[in-house]
PDB file of C-alpha atoms and ligand atoms in Angstrom:
ATOM      1  CA  MET A   1      -0.176  -5.105  13.724  1.00 94.00           C
ATOM      2  CA  MET A   2      -0.804  -1.903  13.273  1.00 97.00           C
ATOM      3  CA  LEU A   3      -0.510  -2.297   9.165  1.00 98.00           C
ATOM      4  CA  GLU A   4      -0.245  -4.711   7.099  1.00 98.00           C
ATOM      5  CA  VAL A   5       1.015  -4.320   3.334  1.00 98.00           C
ATOM      6  CA  LYS A   6       0.940  -7.861   1.854  1.00 98.00           C
ATOM      7  CA  ASN A   7       2.345  -8.570  -1.451  1.00 98.00           C
ATOM      8  CA  VAL A   8       0.914  -4.937  -3.399  1.00 98.00           C
ATOM      9  CA  TYR A   9       1.421  -4.313  -6.739  1.00 98.00           C
ATOM     10  CA  ILE A  10       0.584  -0.842  -8.548  1.00 98.00           C
ATOM     11  CA  SER A  11       1.545  -0.141 -12.595  1.00 96.00           C
ATOM     12  CA  TYR A  12       0.983   2.935 -13.983  1.00 94.00           C
ATOM     13  CA  LYS A  13       0.113   3.508 -18.078  1.00 87.00           C
ATOM     14  CA  LYS A  14       3.140   5.206 -19.499  1.00 80.00           C
ATOM     15  CA  THR A  15       2.506   8.634 -20.938  1.00 73.00           C
ATOM     16  CA  GLY A  16       3.770   9.813 -24.037  1.00 70.00           C
ATOM     17  CA  ASN A  17       2.987   6.610 -26.727  1.00 67.00           C
ATOM     18  CA  ARG A  18      -0.567   6.206 -27.241  1.00 68.00           C
ATOM     19  CA  PHE A  19      -0.093   3.270 -29.249  1.00 69.00           C
ATOM     20  CA  LYS A  20       1.707   0.932 -27.465  1.00 71.00           C
ATOM     21  CA  LYS A  21       0.100   0.280 -23.642  1.00 74.00           C
ATOM     22  CA  GLU A  22       3.376  -0.120 -21.876  1.00 83.00           C
ATOM     23  CA  LYS A  23       3.097  -0.244 -18.273  1.00 89.00           C
ATOM     24  CA  LEU A  24       4.816   1.612 -15.518  1.00 92.00           C
ATOM     25  CA  ASN A  25       5.899  -1.281 -12.833  1.00 95.00           C
ATOM     26  CA  VAL A  26       6.302   1.181  -9.401  1.00 97.00           C
ATOM     27  CA  ILE A  27       5.059  -1.208  -6.656  1.00 98.00           C
ATOM     28  CA  ASN A  28       6.193  -4.771  -7.392  1.00 97.00           C
ATOM     29  CA  GLY A  29       4.951  -6.812  -4.642  1.00 98.00           C
ATOM     30  CA  VAL A  30       5.910  -4.974  -1.644  1.00 98.00           C
ATOM     31  CA  SER A  31       5.262  -7.229   1.663  1.00 98.00           C
ATOM     32  CA  PHE A  32       6.224  -5.510   5.152  1.00 98.00           C
ATOM     33  CA  SER A  33       4.305  -5.205   8.944  1.00 97.00           C
ATOM     34  CA  ILE A  34       4.607  -2.477  11.398  1.00 98.00           C
ATOM     35  CA  ARG A  35       3.448  -3.079  14.984  1.00 97.00           C
ATOM     36  CA  ALA A  36       1.650  -0.472  17.012  1.00 96.00           C
ATOM     37  CA  GLY A  37       3.947   2.111  18.659  1.00 94.00           C
ATOM     38  CA  GLU A  38       6.914   1.028  16.111  1.00 96.00           C
ATOM     39  CA  CYS A  39       9.075   3.870  14.302  1.00 96.00           C
ATOM     40  CA  VAL A  40       9.897   2.919  10.720  1.00 97.00           C
ATOM     41  CA  GLY A  41      12.012   4.575   8.457  1.00 97.00           C
ATOM     42  CA  LEU A  42      11.601   3.628   4.375  1.00 97.00           C
ATOM     43  CA  VAL A  43      14.360   4.939   2.397  1.00 94.00           C
ATOM     44  CA  GLY A  44      15.351   4.177  -1.335  1.00 92.00           C
ATOM     45  CA  GLU A  45      16.525   6.633  -4.280  1.00 89.00           C
ATOM     46  CA  SER A  46      14.396   9.093  -5.888  1.00 90.00           C
ATOM     47  CA  GLY A  47      11.585   7.343  -8.481  1.00 93.00           C
ATOM     48  CA  SER A  48      12.030   4.086  -6.007  1.00 94.00           C
ATOM     49  CA  GLY A  49       8.211   4.268  -5.485  1.00 96.00           C
ATOM     50  CA  LYS A  50       8.049   6.243  -1.249  1.00 96.00           C
ATOM     51  CA  SER A  51       5.663   8.460  -1.765  1.00 95.00           C
ATOM     52  CA  THR A  52       3.437   5.864  -4.037  1.00 97.00           C
ATOM     53  CA  LEU A  53       3.535   3.005  -1.374  1.00 97.00           C
ATOM     54  CA  SER A  54       2.697   6.174   0.894  1.00 96.00           C
ATOM     55  CA  ARG A  55      -0.218   7.117  -0.930  1.00 96.00           C
ATOM     56  CA  LEU A  56      -1.551   3.262  -1.214  1.00 97.00           C
ATOM     57  CA  ILE A  57      -1.143   3.353   2.822  1.00 97.00           C
ATOM     58  CA  LEU A  58      -2.863   6.593   3.240  1.00 96.00           C
ATOM     59  CA  GLY A  59      -5.712   5.211   1.299  1.00 95.00           C
ATOM     60  CA  ILE A  60      -5.232   8.017  -1.801  1.00 94.00           C
ATOM     61  CA  GLU A  61      -4.586   5.284  -4.512  1.00 96.00           C
ATOM     62  CA  LYS A  62      -5.837   1.913  -4.560  1.00 96.00           C
ATOM     63  CA  ALA A  63      -3.527  -1.111  -5.134  1.00 97.00           C
ATOM     64  CA  ASP A  64      -3.823  -3.553  -8.271  1.00 97.00           C
ATOM     65  CA  GLN A  65      -2.952  -6.470  -6.284  1.00 97.00           C
ATOM     66  CA  GLY A  66      -2.796  -7.093  -2.785  1.00 98.00           C
ATOM     67  CA  SER A  67      -3.777  -6.006   0.423  1.00 97.00           C
ATOM     68  CA  ILE A  68      -3.512  -3.368   3.087  1.00 98.00           C
ATOM     69  CA  LEU A  69      -4.717  -3.528   6.685  1.00 98.00           C
ATOM     70  CA  ILE A  70      -4.697  -1.319   9.296  1.00 98.00           C
ATOM     71  CA  GLU A  71      -5.027  -3.122  12.542  1.00 97.00           C
ATOM     72  CA  GLY A  72      -6.466  -6.141  10.872  1.00 97.00           C
ATOM     73  CA  LYS A  73      -9.434  -3.814   8.690  1.00 97.00           C
ATOM     74  CA  GLU A  74      -9.265  -3.319   4.880  1.00 96.00           C
ATOM     75  CA  VAL A  75      -7.441   0.510   4.678  1.00 96.00           C
ATOM     76  CA  SER A  76     -10.756   2.144   3.095  1.00 95.00           C
ATOM     77  CA  ASN A  77     -13.136   0.644   5.492  1.00 96.00           C
ATOM     78  CA  TRP A  78     -10.373   1.308   8.789  1.00 97.00           C
ATOM     79  CA  ILE A  79     -10.183   5.081   7.306  1.00 94.00           C
ATOM     80  CA  LYS A  80     -14.045   5.210   7.542  1.00 94.00           C
ATOM     81  CA  ALA A  81     -14.070   3.985  11.008  1.00 94.00           C
ATOM     82  CA  ASN A  82     -10.988   5.571  12.382  1.00 94.00           C
ATOM     83  CA  LYS A  83     -11.409   9.601  11.056  1.00 89.00           C
ATOM     84  CA  GLY A  84      -8.417  11.489  11.432  1.00 88.00           C
ATOM     85  CA  GLN A  85      -6.389   8.887  12.664  1.00 93.00           C
ATOM     86  CA  MET A  86      -4.301   8.044   9.961  1.00 95.00           C
ATOM     87  CA  SER A  87      -1.912  11.125   9.146  1.00 94.00           C
ATOM     88  CA  VAL A  88       0.448  12.866   6.798  1.00 95.00           C
ATOM     89  CA  VAL A  89       3.151  15.114   6.932  1.00 95.00           C
ATOM     90  CA  PHE A  90       4.576  15.704   3.095  1.00 92.00           C
ATOM     91  CA  GLN A  91       7.942  17.564   1.832  1.00 90.00           C
ATOM     92  CA  ASP A  92       5.784  20.609   0.385  1.00 89.00           C
ATOM     93  CA  TYR A  93       4.592  22.338   3.109  1.00 83.00           C
ATOM     94  CA  THR A  94       3.858  25.468   1.452  1.00 85.00           C
ATOM     95  CA  SER A  95       0.532  23.678  -0.841  1.00 88.00           C
ATOM     96  CA  SER A  96      -0.430  21.581   1.926  1.00 90.00           C
ATOM     97  CA  ALA A  97      -1.665  24.562   3.913  1.00 93.00           C
ATOM     98  CA  ASN A  98      -4.385  26.302   2.166  1.00 93.00           C
ATOM     99  CA  PRO A  99      -3.387  30.198   1.862  1.00 94.00           C
ATOM    100  CA  ARG A 100      -6.451  31.424   2.611  1.00 95.00           C
ATOM    101  CA  TYR A 101      -6.395  29.974   6.102  1.00 96.00           C
ATOM    102  CA  LYS A 102      -5.201  31.532   9.154  1.00 97.00           C
ATOM    103  CA  VAL A 103      -2.705  29.421  10.863  1.00 97.00           C
ATOM    104  CA  SER A 104      -5.118  28.770  13.733  1.00 97.00           C
ATOM    105  CA  ASP A 105      -7.912  27.409  11.031  1.00 96.00           C
ATOM    106  CA  VAL A 106      -5.056  25.219   9.495  1.00 97.00           C
ATOM    107  CA  ILE A 107      -4.176  23.305  12.214  1.00 97.00           C
ATOM    108  CA  GLY A 108      -7.545  23.198  13.224  1.00 96.00           C
ATOM    109  CA  GLU A 109      -8.943  21.544  10.060  1.00 94.00           C
ATOM    110  CA  LEU A 110      -9.009  18.027  10.971  1.00 93.00           C
ATOM    111  CA  LEU A 111     -10.528  18.894  14.548  1.00 93.00           C
ATOM    112  CA  HIS A 112     -13.598  20.981  12.646  1.00 92.00           C
ATOM    113  CA  ALA A 113     -14.181  17.988  10.266  1.00 91.00           C
ATOM    114  CA  PHE A 114     -13.613  14.958  12.393  1.00 85.00           C
ATOM    115  CA  GLY A 115     -13.962  16.401  16.024  1.00 73.00           C
ATOM    116  CA  LYS A 116     -15.783  17.554  18.735  1.00 76.00           C
ATOM    117  CA  LYS A 117     -16.724  21.369  17.982  1.00 82.00           C
ATOM    118  CA  GLU A 118     -16.504  22.769  21.466  1.00 89.00           C
ATOM    119  CA  GLY A 119     -12.661  23.621  22.911  1.00 92.00           C
ATOM    120  CA  ILE A 120     -11.102  23.764  19.185  1.00 95.00           C
ATOM    121  CA  LYS A 121      -9.468  26.899  20.143  1.00 95.00           C
ATOM    122  CA  ASP A 122      -8.014  25.895  22.986  1.00 96.00           C
ATOM    123  CA  LYS A 123      -6.836  22.814  21.748  1.00 96.00           C
ATOM    124  CA  VAL A 124      -5.453  24.691  18.583  1.00 97.00           C
ATOM    125  CA  GLU A 125      -3.266  26.671  21.131  1.00 97.00           C
ATOM    126  CA  SER A 126      -1.822  23.834  22.993  1.00 96.00           C
ATOM    127  CA  LEU A 127      -0.945  22.355  19.516  1.00 97.00           C
ATOM    128  CA  ILE A 128       0.983  25.728  18.712  1.00 97.00           C
ATOM    129  CA  GLU A 129       2.624  25.385  22.057  1.00 96.00           C
ATOM    130  CA  LYS A 130       3.402  21.526  21.504  1.00 94.00           C
ATOM    131  CA  VAL A 131       5.136  21.803  18.177  1.00 96.00           C
ATOM    132  CA  GLY A 132       7.242  25.023  19.674  1.00 95.00           C
ATOM    133  CA  LEU A 133       5.850  27.958  18.360  1.00 96.00           C
ATOM    134  CA  PRO A 134       4.237  31.009  19.726  1.00 97.00           C
ATOM    135  CA  LEU A 135       0.742  31.519  20.027  1.00 97.00           C
ATOM    136  CA  SER A 136       0.759  34.866  18.515  1.00 97.00           C
ATOM    137  CA  ILE A 137       1.265  32.933  15.167  1.00 97.00           C
ATOM    138  CA  ALA A 138      -2.532  32.098  15.391  1.00 97.00           C
ATOM    139  CA  SER A 139      -3.870  34.759  13.386  1.00 97.00           C
ATOM    140  CA  ARG A 140      -0.701  34.826  10.622  1.00 98.00           C
ATOM    141  CA  TYR A 141      -1.551  33.266   7.227  1.00 97.00           C
ATOM    142  CA  PRO A 142       0.553  30.620   5.822  1.00 96.00           C
ATOM    143  CA  HIS A 143       2.905  33.175   3.178  1.00 95.00           C
ATOM    144  CA  GLU A 144       3.707  34.856   6.551  1.00 96.00           C
ATOM    145  CA  LEU A 145       5.996  32.010   8.037  1.00 96.00           C
ATOM    146  CA  SER A 146       9.175  30.723   7.281  1.00 95.00           C
ATOM    147  CA  GLY A 147       9.422  27.318   6.015  1.00 93.00           C
ATOM    148  CA  GLY A 148      10.134  25.733   9.455  1.00 94.00           C
ATOM    149  CA  GLN A 149       7.484  27.479  10.896  1.00 96.00           C
ATOM    150  CA  LEU A 150       4.635  26.202   8.402  1.00 95.00           C
ATOM    151  CA  GLN A 151       6.229  22.689   8.852  1.00 94.00           C
ATOM    152  CA  ARG A 152       5.569  22.776  12.742  1.00 96.00           C
ATOM    153  CA  VAL A 153       1.989  24.038  11.827  1.00 96.00           C
ATOM    154  CA  CYS A 154       1.751  21.014   9.116  1.00 96.00           C
ATOM    155  CA  ILE A 155       2.996  18.784  11.933  1.00 96.00           C
ATOM    156  CA  ALA A 156       0.713  20.042  14.440  1.00 96.00           C
ATOM    157  CA  ARG A 157      -2.669  19.574  12.283  1.00 96.00           C
ATOM    158  CA  ALA A 158      -1.305  16.154  11.036  1.00 95.00           C
ATOM    159  CA  ILE A 159      -1.312  15.202  15.334  1.00 95.00           C
ATOM    160  CA  SER A 160      -4.091  17.054  16.456  1.00 95.00           C
ATOM    161  CA  ALA A 161      -6.621  14.094  16.371  1.00 91.00           C
ATOM    162  CA  ASN A 162      -4.158  12.087  17.926  1.00 92.00           C
ATOM    163  CA  PRO A 163      -3.456   9.817  15.000  1.00 95.00           C
ATOM    164  CA  LYS A 164      -2.661   6.239  15.577  1.00 95.00           C
ATOM    165  CA  LEU A 165      -0.527   5.930  12.313  1.00 96.00           C
ATOM    166  CA  LEU A 166       1.592   9.068  10.926  1.00 97.00           C
ATOM    167  CA  VAL A 167       3.032   9.192   8.117  1.00 97.00           C
ATOM    168  CA  LEU A 168       6.305  11.354   7.046  1.00 96.00           C
ATOM    169  CA  ASP A 169       6.785  11.608   3.027  1.00 96.00           C
ATOM    170  CA  GLU A 170      10.177  13.740   3.306  1.00 94.00           C
ATOM    171  CA  ALA A 171       9.021  15.907   5.841  1.00 93.00           C
ATOM    172  CA  ILE A 172      12.499  17.719   6.339  1.00 91.00           C
ATOM    173  CA  SER A 173      13.612  17.654   3.362  1.00 89.00           C
ATOM    174  CA  SER A 174      13.224  20.858   1.973  1.00 89.00           C
ATOM    175  CA  LEU A 175      14.249  22.379   5.245  1.00 91.00           C
ATOM    176  CA  ASP A 176      17.882  23.812   5.535  1.00 91.00           C
ATOM    177  CA  VAL A 177      19.983  21.634   7.627  1.00 90.00           C
ATOM    178  CA  SER A 178      19.489  23.322  10.895  1.00 91.00           C
ATOM    179  CA  THR A 179      15.804  23.717  10.891  1.00 92.00           C
ATOM    180  CA  GLN A 180      15.949  19.780   9.828  1.00 92.00           C
ATOM    181  CA  SER A 181      17.527  18.867  12.799  1.00 91.00           C
ATOM    182  CA  GLN A 182      15.216  20.896  15.267  1.00 93.00           C
ATOM    183  CA  ILE A 183      12.393  19.467  13.129  1.00 93.00           C
ATOM    184  CA  MET A 184      13.839  16.004  13.738  1.00 92.00           C
ATOM    185  CA  GLU A 185      14.049  16.841  17.907  1.00 93.00           C
ATOM    186  CA  LEU A 186      10.621  17.895  17.620  1.00 94.00           C
ATOM    187  CA  ILE A 187       9.226  14.381  15.568  1.00 94.00           C
ATOM    188  CA  TYR A 188      11.919  12.932  18.230  1.00 93.00           C
ATOM    189  CA  ASN A 189      10.073  14.085  21.127  1.00 93.00           C
ATOM    190  CA  LEU A 190       6.261  14.179  19.779  1.00 93.00           C
ATOM    191  CA  LYS A 191       6.929  10.202  19.116  1.00 91.00           C
ATOM    192  CA  ASP A 192       8.214   9.882  22.756  1.00 87.00           C
ATOM    193  CA  SER A 193       5.308  11.623  23.887  1.00 92.00           C
ATOM    194  CA  MET A 194       2.608  10.565  21.750  1.00 92.00           C
ATOM    195  CA  ASN A 195       2.783   6.828  20.915  1.00 89.00           C
ATOM    196  CA  MET A 196       1.833   7.048  17.629  1.00 94.00           C
ATOM    197  CA  THR A 197       2.796   4.757  14.771  1.00 96.00           C
ATOM    198  CA  ILE A 198       5.372   6.094  12.595  1.00 97.00           C
ATOM    199  CA  LEU A 199       6.454   5.660   8.679  1.00 97.00           C
ATOM    200  CA  PHE A 200       9.095   7.732   7.947  1.00 97.00           C
ATOM    201  CA  ILE A 201       9.959   8.351   4.766  1.00 96.00           C
ATOM    202  CA  ALA A 202      13.111  10.177   4.044  1.00 90.00           C
ATOM    203  CA  HIS A 203      16.233  10.337   1.553  1.00 81.00           C
ATOM    204  CA  ASP A 204      18.849  11.250   4.492  1.00 82.00           C
ATOM    205  CA  LEU A 205      19.275   7.601   6.150  1.00 87.00           C
ATOM    206  CA  GLN A 206      21.347   9.548   8.974  1.00 86.00           C
ATOM    207  CA  ALA A 207      17.773  11.227   9.641  1.00 89.00           C
ATOM    208  CA  VAL A 208      15.850   8.002   9.773  1.00 92.00           C
ATOM    209  CA  THR A 209      18.516   5.741  12.019  1.00 91.00           C
ATOM    210  CA  HIS A 210      18.337   8.479  14.539  1.00 89.00           C
ATOM    211  CA  LEU A 211      14.570   8.486  14.829  1.00 93.00           C
ATOM    212  CA  CYS A 212      13.599   4.970  13.760  1.00 96.00           C
ATOM    213  CA  ASP A 213      13.595   1.382  15.320  1.00 95.00           C
ATOM    214  CA  ARG A 214      13.871  -0.151  12.111  1.00 96.00           C
ATOM    215  CA  VAL A 215      14.854   0.829   8.562  1.00 96.00           C
ATOM    216  CA  MET A 216      13.143  -0.829   5.162  1.00 97.00           C
ATOM    217  CA  PHE A 217      15.118  -0.132   2.044  1.00 96.00           C
ATOM    218  CA  LEU A 218      13.402   0.153  -1.388  1.00 96.00           C
ATOM    219  CA  GLN A 219      14.666  -0.468  -4.737  1.00 95.00           C
ATOM    220  CA  ASN A 220      12.567  -0.784  -7.830  1.00 95.00           C
ATOM    221  CA  GLY A 221       9.217  -0.884  -5.985  1.00 96.00           C
ATOM    222  CA  GLN A 222      10.342  -3.769  -3.947  1.00 97.00           C
ATOM    223  CA  ILE A 223      11.701  -3.845  -0.449  1.00 97.00           C
ATOM    224  CA  ILE A 224      15.052  -5.654  -0.825  1.00 96.00           C
ATOM    225  CA  GLU A 225      16.167  -5.446   3.156  1.00 95.00           C
ATOM    226  CA  GLN A 226      15.074  -4.358   6.396  1.00 95.00           C
ATOM    227  CA  VAL A 227      17.373  -4.188   9.608  1.00 95.00           C
ATOM    228  CA  ALA A 228      17.150  -2.729  13.241  1.00 96.00           C
ATOM    229  CA  SER A 229      19.095   0.614  13.066  1.00 93.00           C
ATOM    230  CA  SER A 230      21.144  -0.436  15.856  1.00 91.00           C
ATOM    231  CA  ASN A 231      22.191  -3.347  13.189  1.00 92.00           C
ATOM    232  CA  LEU A 232      22.982  -1.422   9.984  1.00 88.00           C
ATOM    233  CA  SER A 233      26.135  -3.053  10.029  1.00 87.00           C
ATOM    234  CA  GLU A 234      24.816  -6.296   9.156  1.00 91.00           C
ATOM    235  CA  VAL A 235      23.121  -4.496   5.700  1.00 91.00           C
ATOM    236  CA  GLN A 236      23.966  -7.806   3.372  1.00 91.00           C
ATOM    237  CA  ASN A 237      21.953  -6.255   0.236  1.00 91.00           C
ATOM    238  CA  GLU A 238      24.953  -4.217  -2.166  1.00 91.00           C
ATOM    239  CA  TYR A 239      22.314  -1.344  -2.904  1.00 89.00           C
ATOM    240  CA  ALA A 240      21.604  -0.868   0.647  1.00 89.00           C
ATOM    241  CA  GLN A 241      25.120  -0.860   1.552  1.00 89.00           C
ATOM    242  CA  ARG A 242      25.767   2.023  -0.935  1.00 87.00           C
ATOM    243  CA  LEU A 243      23.084   3.701   0.767  1.00 84.00           C
ATOM    244  CA  LEU A 244      24.852   3.498   3.802  1.00 83.00           C
ATOM    245  CA  HIS A 245      28.566   4.101   2.424  1.00 81.00           C
ATOM    246  CA  SER A 246      27.015   7.511   0.845  1.00 75.00           C
ATOM    247  CA  VAL A 247      26.410   8.680   4.530  1.00 64.00           C
ATOM    248  CA  ILE A 248      29.227   7.439   5.389  1.00 52.00           C
ATOM    249  CA  GLN A 249      31.327   9.190   3.021  1.00 52.00           C
ATOM    250  CA  PHE A 250      29.392  12.291   3.364  1.00 47.00           C
ATOM    251  CA  ASN A 251      30.499  12.539   7.284  1.00 47.00           C
ATOM    252  CA  ALA A 252      34.179  11.458   6.637  1.00 41.00           C
TER     253      ALA A 252
HETATM  254  N1  LIG B 301       0.074   8.967 -10.979  1.00 75.39           N
HETATM  255  C1  LIG B 301       1.128   8.714 -11.249  1.00 75.39           C
HETATM  256  N2  LIG B 301       1.151   8.130 -12.865  1.00 75.39           N
HETATM  257  C2  LIG B 301       2.482   7.518 -13.526  1.00 75.39           C
HETATM  258  N3  LIG B 301       3.729   7.754 -13.173  1.00 75.39           N
HETATM  259  C3  LIG B 301       3.817   8.293 -11.679  1.00 75.39           C
HETATM  260  C4  LIG B 301       2.561   8.818 -10.986  1.00 75.39           C
HETATM  261  N4  LIG B 301       3.291   8.135  -9.757  1.00 75.39           N
HETATM  262  C5  LIG B 301       4.409   7.926  -9.745  1.00 75.39           C
HETATM  263  N5  LIG B 301       4.786   8.030 -10.677  1.00 75.39           N
HETATM  264  C6  LIG B 301       6.070   7.217 -11.135  1.00 75.39           C
HETATM  265  O1  LIG B 301       6.128   6.586  -9.905  1.00 75.39           O
HETATM  266  C7  LIG B 301       7.826   6.271  -9.782  1.00 75.39           C
HETATM  267  C8  LIG B 301       7.906   6.408  -8.374  1.00 75.39           C
HETATM  268  O2  LIG B 301       7.148   7.548  -8.029  1.00 75.39           O
HETATM  269  P1  LIG B 301       7.510   8.026  -5.896  1.00 75.39           P
HETATM  270  O3  LIG B 301       7.233   9.561  -6.294  1.00 75.39           O
HETATM  271  O4  LIG B 301       6.542   6.962  -5.718  1.00 75.39           O
HETATM  272  O5  LIG B 301       8.626   8.004  -6.128  1.00 75.39           O
HETATM  273  P2  LIG B 301       9.239   8.449  -4.777  1.00 75.39           P
HETATM  274  O6  LIG B 301      10.600   7.339  -3.988  1.00 75.39           O
HETATM  275  O7  LIG B 301       8.682   8.919  -3.454  1.00 75.39           O
HETATM  276  O8  LIG B 301      10.823   9.551  -5.328  1.00 75.39           O
HETATM  277  P3  LIG B 301      11.691  10.602  -4.522  1.00 75.39           P
HETATM  278  O9  LIG B 301      12.636  10.209  -3.830  1.00 75.39           O
HETATM  279  O10 LIG B 301      11.981  12.193  -5.603  1.00 75.39           O
HETATM  280  O11 LIG B 301       9.811  11.519  -4.146  1.00 75.39           O
HETATM  281  C9  LIG B 301       8.267   6.979 -10.335  1.00 75.39           C
HETATM  282  O12 LIG B 301       8.888   6.908 -11.923  1.00 75.39           O
HETATM  283  C10 LIG B 301       7.516   8.277 -11.237  1.00 75.39           C
HETATM  284  O13 LIG B 301       7.341   8.925 -12.033  1.00 75.39           O
HETATM  285 MG1  LIG B 302       8.772  11.223  -2.830  1.00 75.39          MG
END
């Protein structure tokens, strides 16, 4: 298995009341696994715990209980042994790219940090082409790009070290509809050509089912249902059905 999440819990202290020690249970016993090469979607309404779960998987936070294994190893150990092999694209592309870096340095960041030092310039140029940008963009700064262009830059950086596992957390959500579909197309093509395992987190169920083999529904920090994208009509859970129907109504 590429990724195994086993009975994971995390809670945060509720802020605002310093006398009561109330806890907010954000992830409540989540278990799932993803095979190598699989592309899995995670959907759920705002606040259901999607980003928290992605931070746990990325090793940015530690679970209170349970375990997260990547290729059979505990996540922080795996990361140490596989530098740059798990990467992430966030929704907020503007704060994801260092404003003082030129585009070529943003894209080359992981290569400089983890990779061989020679050949970085060529590698960066091929990444720029791979994500459908003109080479002339290399010497520009992030604020000189459109949102869609900057998100392509973030994607180029994320795939620079040939990650085994790529997490996309609302990576298309801040873009306008036509740019969203272009970026979806890019991710779709990269998925086919790069043999990555992908966890695709999104509000947009339609985007998820277009891209992913399987969809997991998260509600109040629990996976309430999982279904193959080809079997969406078999969804049993009421909440998951509601998410599905909201898409259908939107299209009608
Ligand atoms: N570090 C933290 N401290 C306290 N509460 C937190 C923290 N991180 C997340 N939360 C809370 O956990 C809950 C889940 O947040 P999370 O960001 O995981 O949701 P989400 O599903 O990603 O939502 P969205 O779709 O809006 O991105 C929210 O109620 C949030 O306020
Ligand atoms: Mg989120």
